[in-house]
mmCIF file of C-alpha atoms in Angstrom:
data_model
loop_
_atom_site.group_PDB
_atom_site.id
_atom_site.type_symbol
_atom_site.label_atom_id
_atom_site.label_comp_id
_atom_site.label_asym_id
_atom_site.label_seq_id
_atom_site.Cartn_x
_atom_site.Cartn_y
_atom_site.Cartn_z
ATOM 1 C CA UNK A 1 -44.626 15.259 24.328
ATOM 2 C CA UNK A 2 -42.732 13.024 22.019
ATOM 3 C CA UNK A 3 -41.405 12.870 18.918
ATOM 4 C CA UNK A 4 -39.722 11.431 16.347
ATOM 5 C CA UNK A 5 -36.736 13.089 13.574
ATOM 6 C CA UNK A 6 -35.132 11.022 11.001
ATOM 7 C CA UNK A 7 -31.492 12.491 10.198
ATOM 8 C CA UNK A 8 -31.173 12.612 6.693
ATOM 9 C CA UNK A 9 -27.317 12.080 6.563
ATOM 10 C CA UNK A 10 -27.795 8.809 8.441
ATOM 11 C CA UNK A 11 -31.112 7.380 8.101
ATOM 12 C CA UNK A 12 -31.382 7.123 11.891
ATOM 13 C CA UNK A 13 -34.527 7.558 13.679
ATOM 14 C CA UNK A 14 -33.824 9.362 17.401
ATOM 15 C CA UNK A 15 -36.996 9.326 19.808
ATOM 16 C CA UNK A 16 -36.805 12.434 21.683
ATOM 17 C CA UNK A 17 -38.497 14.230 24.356
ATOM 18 C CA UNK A 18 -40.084 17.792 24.157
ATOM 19 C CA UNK A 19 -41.837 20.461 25.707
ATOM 20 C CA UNK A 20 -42.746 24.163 24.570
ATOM 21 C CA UNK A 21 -43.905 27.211 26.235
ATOM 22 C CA UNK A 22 -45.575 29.643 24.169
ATOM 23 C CA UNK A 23 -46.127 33.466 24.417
ATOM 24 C CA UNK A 24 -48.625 35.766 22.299
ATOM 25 C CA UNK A 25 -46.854 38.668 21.532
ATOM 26 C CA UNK A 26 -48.322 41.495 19.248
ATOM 27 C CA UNK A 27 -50.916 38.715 18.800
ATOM 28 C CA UNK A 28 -48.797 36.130 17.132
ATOM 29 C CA UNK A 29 -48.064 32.470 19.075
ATOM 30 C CA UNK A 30 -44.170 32.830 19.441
ATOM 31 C CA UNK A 31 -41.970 30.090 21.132
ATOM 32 C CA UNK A 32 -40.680 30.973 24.555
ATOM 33 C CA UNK A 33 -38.849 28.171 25.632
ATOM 34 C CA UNK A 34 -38.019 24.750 23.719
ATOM 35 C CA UNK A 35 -36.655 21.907 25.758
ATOM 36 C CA UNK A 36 -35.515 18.425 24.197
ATOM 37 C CA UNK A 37 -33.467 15.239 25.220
ATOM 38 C CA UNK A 38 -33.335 12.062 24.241
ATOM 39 C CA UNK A 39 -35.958 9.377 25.610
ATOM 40 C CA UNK A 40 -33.753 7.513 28.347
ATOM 41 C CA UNK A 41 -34.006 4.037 26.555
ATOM 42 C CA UNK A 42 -32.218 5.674 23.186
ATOM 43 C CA UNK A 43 -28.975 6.005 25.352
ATOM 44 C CA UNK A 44 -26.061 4.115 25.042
ATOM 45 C CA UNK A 45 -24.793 3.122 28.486
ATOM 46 C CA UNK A 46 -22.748 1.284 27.443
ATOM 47 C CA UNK A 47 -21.522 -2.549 28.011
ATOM 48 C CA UNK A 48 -20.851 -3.330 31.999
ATOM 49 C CA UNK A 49 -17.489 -4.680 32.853
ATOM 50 C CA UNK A 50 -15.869 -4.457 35.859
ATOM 51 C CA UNK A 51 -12.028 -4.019 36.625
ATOM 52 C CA UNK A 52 -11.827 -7.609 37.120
ATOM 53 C CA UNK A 53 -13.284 -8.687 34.039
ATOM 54 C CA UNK A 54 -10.861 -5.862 32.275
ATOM 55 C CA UNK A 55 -8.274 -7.402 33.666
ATOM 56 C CA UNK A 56 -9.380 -11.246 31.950
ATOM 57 C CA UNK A 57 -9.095 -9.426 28.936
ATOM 58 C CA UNK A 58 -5.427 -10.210 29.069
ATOM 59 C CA UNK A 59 -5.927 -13.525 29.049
ATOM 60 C CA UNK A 60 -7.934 -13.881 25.862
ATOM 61 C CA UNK A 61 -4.708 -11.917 24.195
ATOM 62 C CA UNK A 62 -2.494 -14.239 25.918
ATOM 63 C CA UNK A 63 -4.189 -17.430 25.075
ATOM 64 C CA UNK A 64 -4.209 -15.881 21.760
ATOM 65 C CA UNK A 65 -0.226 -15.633 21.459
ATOM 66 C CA UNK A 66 -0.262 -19.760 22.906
ATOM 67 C CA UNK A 67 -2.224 -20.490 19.776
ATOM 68 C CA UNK A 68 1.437 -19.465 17.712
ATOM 69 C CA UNK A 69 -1.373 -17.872 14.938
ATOM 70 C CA UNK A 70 -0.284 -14.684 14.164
ATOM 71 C CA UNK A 71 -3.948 -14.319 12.514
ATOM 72 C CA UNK A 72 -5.660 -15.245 16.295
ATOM 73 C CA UNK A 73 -3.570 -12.775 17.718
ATOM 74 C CA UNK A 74 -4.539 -9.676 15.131
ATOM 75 C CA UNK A 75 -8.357 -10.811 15.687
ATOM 76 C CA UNK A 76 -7.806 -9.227 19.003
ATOM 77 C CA UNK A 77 -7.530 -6.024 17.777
ATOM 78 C CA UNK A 78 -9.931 -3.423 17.166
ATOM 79 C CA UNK A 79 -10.584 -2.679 13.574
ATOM 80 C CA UNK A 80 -9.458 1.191 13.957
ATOM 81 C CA UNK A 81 -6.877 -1.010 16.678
ATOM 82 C CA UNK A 82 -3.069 0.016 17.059
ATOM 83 C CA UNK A 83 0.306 -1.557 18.179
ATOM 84 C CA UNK A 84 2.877 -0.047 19.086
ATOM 85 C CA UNK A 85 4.994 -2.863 19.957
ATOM 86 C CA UNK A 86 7.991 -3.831 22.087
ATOM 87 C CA UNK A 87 10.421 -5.072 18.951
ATOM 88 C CA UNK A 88 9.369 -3.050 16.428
ATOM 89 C CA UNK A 89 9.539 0.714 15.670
ATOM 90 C CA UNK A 90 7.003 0.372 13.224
ATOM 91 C CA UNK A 91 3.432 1.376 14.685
ATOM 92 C CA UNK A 92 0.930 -1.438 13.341
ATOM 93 C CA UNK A 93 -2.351 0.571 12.659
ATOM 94 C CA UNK A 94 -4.411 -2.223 10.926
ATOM 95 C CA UNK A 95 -5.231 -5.661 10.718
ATOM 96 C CA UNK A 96 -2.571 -6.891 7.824
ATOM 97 C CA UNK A 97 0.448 -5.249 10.112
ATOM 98 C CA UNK A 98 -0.756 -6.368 13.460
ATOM 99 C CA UNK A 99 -0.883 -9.920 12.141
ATOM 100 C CA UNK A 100 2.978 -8.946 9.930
ATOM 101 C CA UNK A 101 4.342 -8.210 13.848
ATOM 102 C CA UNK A 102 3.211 -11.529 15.519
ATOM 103 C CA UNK A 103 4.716 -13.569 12.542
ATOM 104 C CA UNK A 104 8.265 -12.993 13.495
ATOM 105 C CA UNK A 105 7.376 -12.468 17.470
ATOM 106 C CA UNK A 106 5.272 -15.682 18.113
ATOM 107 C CA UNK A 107 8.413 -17.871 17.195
ATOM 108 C CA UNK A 108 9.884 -16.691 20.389
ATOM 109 C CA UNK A 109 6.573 -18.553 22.206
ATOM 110 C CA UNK A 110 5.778 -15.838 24.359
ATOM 111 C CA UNK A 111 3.454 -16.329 27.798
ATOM 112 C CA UNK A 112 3.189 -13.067 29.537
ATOM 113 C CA UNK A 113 1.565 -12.723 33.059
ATOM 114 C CA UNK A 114 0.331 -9.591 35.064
ATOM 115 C CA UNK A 115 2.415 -8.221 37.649
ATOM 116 C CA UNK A 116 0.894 -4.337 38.447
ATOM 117 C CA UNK A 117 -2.623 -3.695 36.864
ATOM 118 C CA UNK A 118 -4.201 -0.282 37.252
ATOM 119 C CA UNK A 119 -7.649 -0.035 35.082
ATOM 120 C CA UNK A 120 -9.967 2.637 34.809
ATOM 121 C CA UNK A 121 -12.908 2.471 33.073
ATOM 122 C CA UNK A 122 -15.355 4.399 30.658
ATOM 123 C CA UNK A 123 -18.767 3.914 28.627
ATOM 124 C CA UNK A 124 -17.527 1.427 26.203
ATOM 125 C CA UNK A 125 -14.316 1.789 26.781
ATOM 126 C CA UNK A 126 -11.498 0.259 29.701
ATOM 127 C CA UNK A 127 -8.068 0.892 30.078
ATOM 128 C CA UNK A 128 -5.348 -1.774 31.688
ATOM 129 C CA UNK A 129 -1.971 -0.292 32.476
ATOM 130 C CA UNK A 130 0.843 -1.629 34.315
ATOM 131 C CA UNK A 131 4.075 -4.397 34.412
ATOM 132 C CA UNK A 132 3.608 -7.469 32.879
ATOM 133 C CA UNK A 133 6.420 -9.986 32.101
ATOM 134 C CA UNK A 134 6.865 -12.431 29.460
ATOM 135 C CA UNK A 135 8.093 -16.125 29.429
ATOM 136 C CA UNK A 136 9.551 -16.597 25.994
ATOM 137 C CA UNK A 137 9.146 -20.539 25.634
ATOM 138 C CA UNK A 138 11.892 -21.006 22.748
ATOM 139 C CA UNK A 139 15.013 -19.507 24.819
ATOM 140 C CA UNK A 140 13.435 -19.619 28.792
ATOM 141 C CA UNK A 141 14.734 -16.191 28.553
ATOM 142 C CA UNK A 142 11.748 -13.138 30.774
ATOM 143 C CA UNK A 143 11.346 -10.031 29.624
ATOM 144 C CA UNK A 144 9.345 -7.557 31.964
ATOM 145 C CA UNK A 145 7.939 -4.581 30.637
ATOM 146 C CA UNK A 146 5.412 -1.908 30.346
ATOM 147 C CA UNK A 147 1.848 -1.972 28.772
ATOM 148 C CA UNK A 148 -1.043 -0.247 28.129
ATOM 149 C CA UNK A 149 -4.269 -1.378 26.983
ATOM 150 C CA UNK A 150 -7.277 0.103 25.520
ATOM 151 C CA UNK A 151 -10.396 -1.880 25.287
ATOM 152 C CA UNK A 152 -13.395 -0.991 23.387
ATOM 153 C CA UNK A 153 -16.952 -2.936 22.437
ATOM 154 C CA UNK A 154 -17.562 -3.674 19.448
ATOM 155 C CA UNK A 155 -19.701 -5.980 17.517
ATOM 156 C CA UNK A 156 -20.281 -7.486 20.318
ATOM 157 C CA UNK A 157 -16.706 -7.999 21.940
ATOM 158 C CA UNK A 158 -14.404 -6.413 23.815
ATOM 159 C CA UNK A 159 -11.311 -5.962 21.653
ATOM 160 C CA UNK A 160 -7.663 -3.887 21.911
ATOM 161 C CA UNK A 161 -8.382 -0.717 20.522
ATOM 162 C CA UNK A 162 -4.527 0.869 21.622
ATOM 163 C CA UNK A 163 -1.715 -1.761 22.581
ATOM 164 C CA UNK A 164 1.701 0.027 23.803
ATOM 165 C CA UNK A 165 4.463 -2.032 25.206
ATOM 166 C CA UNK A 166 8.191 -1.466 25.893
ATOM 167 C CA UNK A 167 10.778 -3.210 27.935
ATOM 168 C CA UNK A 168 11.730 -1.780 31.383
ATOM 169 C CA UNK A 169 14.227 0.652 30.835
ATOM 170 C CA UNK A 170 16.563 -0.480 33.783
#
């Protein structure tokens, strides 16, 4: 059959699945076996993306730093999101410090660009890691260095739940 529980911590309704087998023992119904799961359309599977789309991600980050709005940059970000950024031993674990790191690091005009992308990814989730290298448009200067993204869906939109980066250490 099918039914119904409300869980009182949360309000939420979850449509389930059932079926019991009954014994009479001593003359009294008793439950033998008790099987339940969750109806099929109540599961998350989770927002499709493939590791080419992942990889696009970048460029909504990137297009992001062109804007030279700290603010557009931190809307990129997950709201449990992290930094852990290349010029800055400061780990930025909300929205107010993400946006405090891109004030100073947007004046350098940085474009970065792909070079070695290796994604894998999850239910609701997709990781990018690899080389990129920047273009800093105030000094011509390139900086290549490491990265790792973590995506994640939510409200809607995939956003950078974990952001590490550090310059290549030859």
């Amino acid at each position: 059959g099918i039914y119904e529980f409300t869980m009182g911590a949360t309000g939420d309704v979850v449509k389930a699945r059932y079926t019991y087998n009954y014994v009479k023992e001593d003359g009294i119904w008793k439950i033998q076996h008790h099987h339940s799961s969750v109806m099929p359309e109540g599961m998350d599977l989770g927002q499709p993306i493939t590791e080419d789309e992942v990889r696009g991600l970048f460029s909504l980050w990137n297009n992001a730093l062109a804007t030279e709005e700290p603010k557009e940059v931190a809307k990129r970000y997950a709201k449990a999101g992290v930094l852990l950024p290349t010029v800055s031993d400061v780990p930025r674990t909300d929205f107010a410090s993400i946006e405090d790191y891109f004030v100073n690091f947007l004046k350098l005009k940085p474009q970065g660009e792909i070079l070695d992308s290796y994604v894998t990814i999850g239910n609701n989730w997709a990781q990018d890691v690899g080389i990129y290298e920047f273009t800093m448009g105030a000094t011509g200067k390139k900086v290549k260095g490491r990265y790792s993204f973590i995506y994640v869906h939510e409200d809607g939109e995939w956003k950078i739940n974990h952001h590490h980066s550090s310059i290549m250490p030859e």
